[in-house]
Amino acid sequence: EVQVVESGGGLVQAGGSLRLSCAASGFTVIDDSAIGWFRQAPGKEREGISCISSSDRTPYYADSVKGRFTIASDNAKNTVYLQMNSLKPEDTAVYYCATILAVSMCPTTAWNYIPSYDHWGRGTQVTVSS
């Protein structure tokens, strides 16, 4: 069964850091999939913030997190991480990871398009206090 499970959320002060994990099972991260991170703040639409896969030279990032967030994979652990630094109150949201199976790269023009993704986790809450 294909599953992705997020963890690592919590409460942090503005300027702090958190590392989120997306543990995969039932498939191999990166080699035959693309992994995306999304977030949804209260009252707002879900937005894509990053995507990584084996064939992309550099991961994709939303402008709102570029330079502060870093996505990386640990193939030995079959896990993708999202390192979040310099957190802001506007980063408060539920963070989700999702996968596109049987691909070797993130969709070039649709890496942040929700329907592109096959399987979703349940999310992990990140709260940034001011």
Short mmCIF file of C-alpha atoms in Angstrom, two decimals, residues 3-8 19-25 27 29 35-37 72 74 77-82 96-99 119-121:
data_model
loop_
_atom_site.label_atom_id
_atom_site.label_comp_id
_atom_site.label_asym_id
_atom_site.label_seq_id
_atom_site.Cartn_x
_atom_site.Cartn_y
_atom_site.Cartn_z
CA GLN A 3 1.53 5.79 2.02
CA VAL A 4 3.19 9.03 2.99
CA VAL A 5 3.20 10.16 6.60
CA GLU A 6 4.23 13.61 7.76
CA SER A 7 5.80 14.42 11.11
CA GLY A 8 7.86 17.11 12.79
CA ARG A 19 12.31 20.09 10.07
CA LEU A 20 9.38 18.19 8.67
CA SER A 21 9.63 14.58 7.57
CA CYS A 22 7.66 12.72 4.93
CA ALA A 23 8.12 8.99 5.41
CA ALA A 24 7.14 6.90 2.42
CA SER A 25 6.09 3.28 2.15
CA PHE A 27 7.23 2.95 -3.22
CA VAL A 29 11.06 8.11 -3.01
CA ILE A 35 7.49 14.33 -3.75
CA GLY A 36 5.80 17.63 -3.11
CA TRP A 37 5.17 19.64 0.02
CA ALA A 72 16.01 17.04 0.59
CA ASP A 74 17.29 10.43 2.34
CA LYS A 77 15.35 6.06 4.98
CA ASN A 78 12.90 6.49 2.11
CA THR A 79 12.09 9.89 3.56
CA VAL A 80 11.91 13.43 2.25
CA TYR A 81 12.57 16.35 4.57
CA LEU A 82 11.56 19.97 4.54
CA TYR A 96 1.16 18.02 3.69
CA CYS A 97 3.41 15.86 1.58
CA ALA A 98 2.18 14.16 -1.53
CA THR A 99 3.59 11.96 -4.24
CA HIS A 119 -1.31 10.14 -2.75
CA TRP A 120 -1.46 12.49 0.21
CA GLY A 121 -0.59 12.35 3.86
#
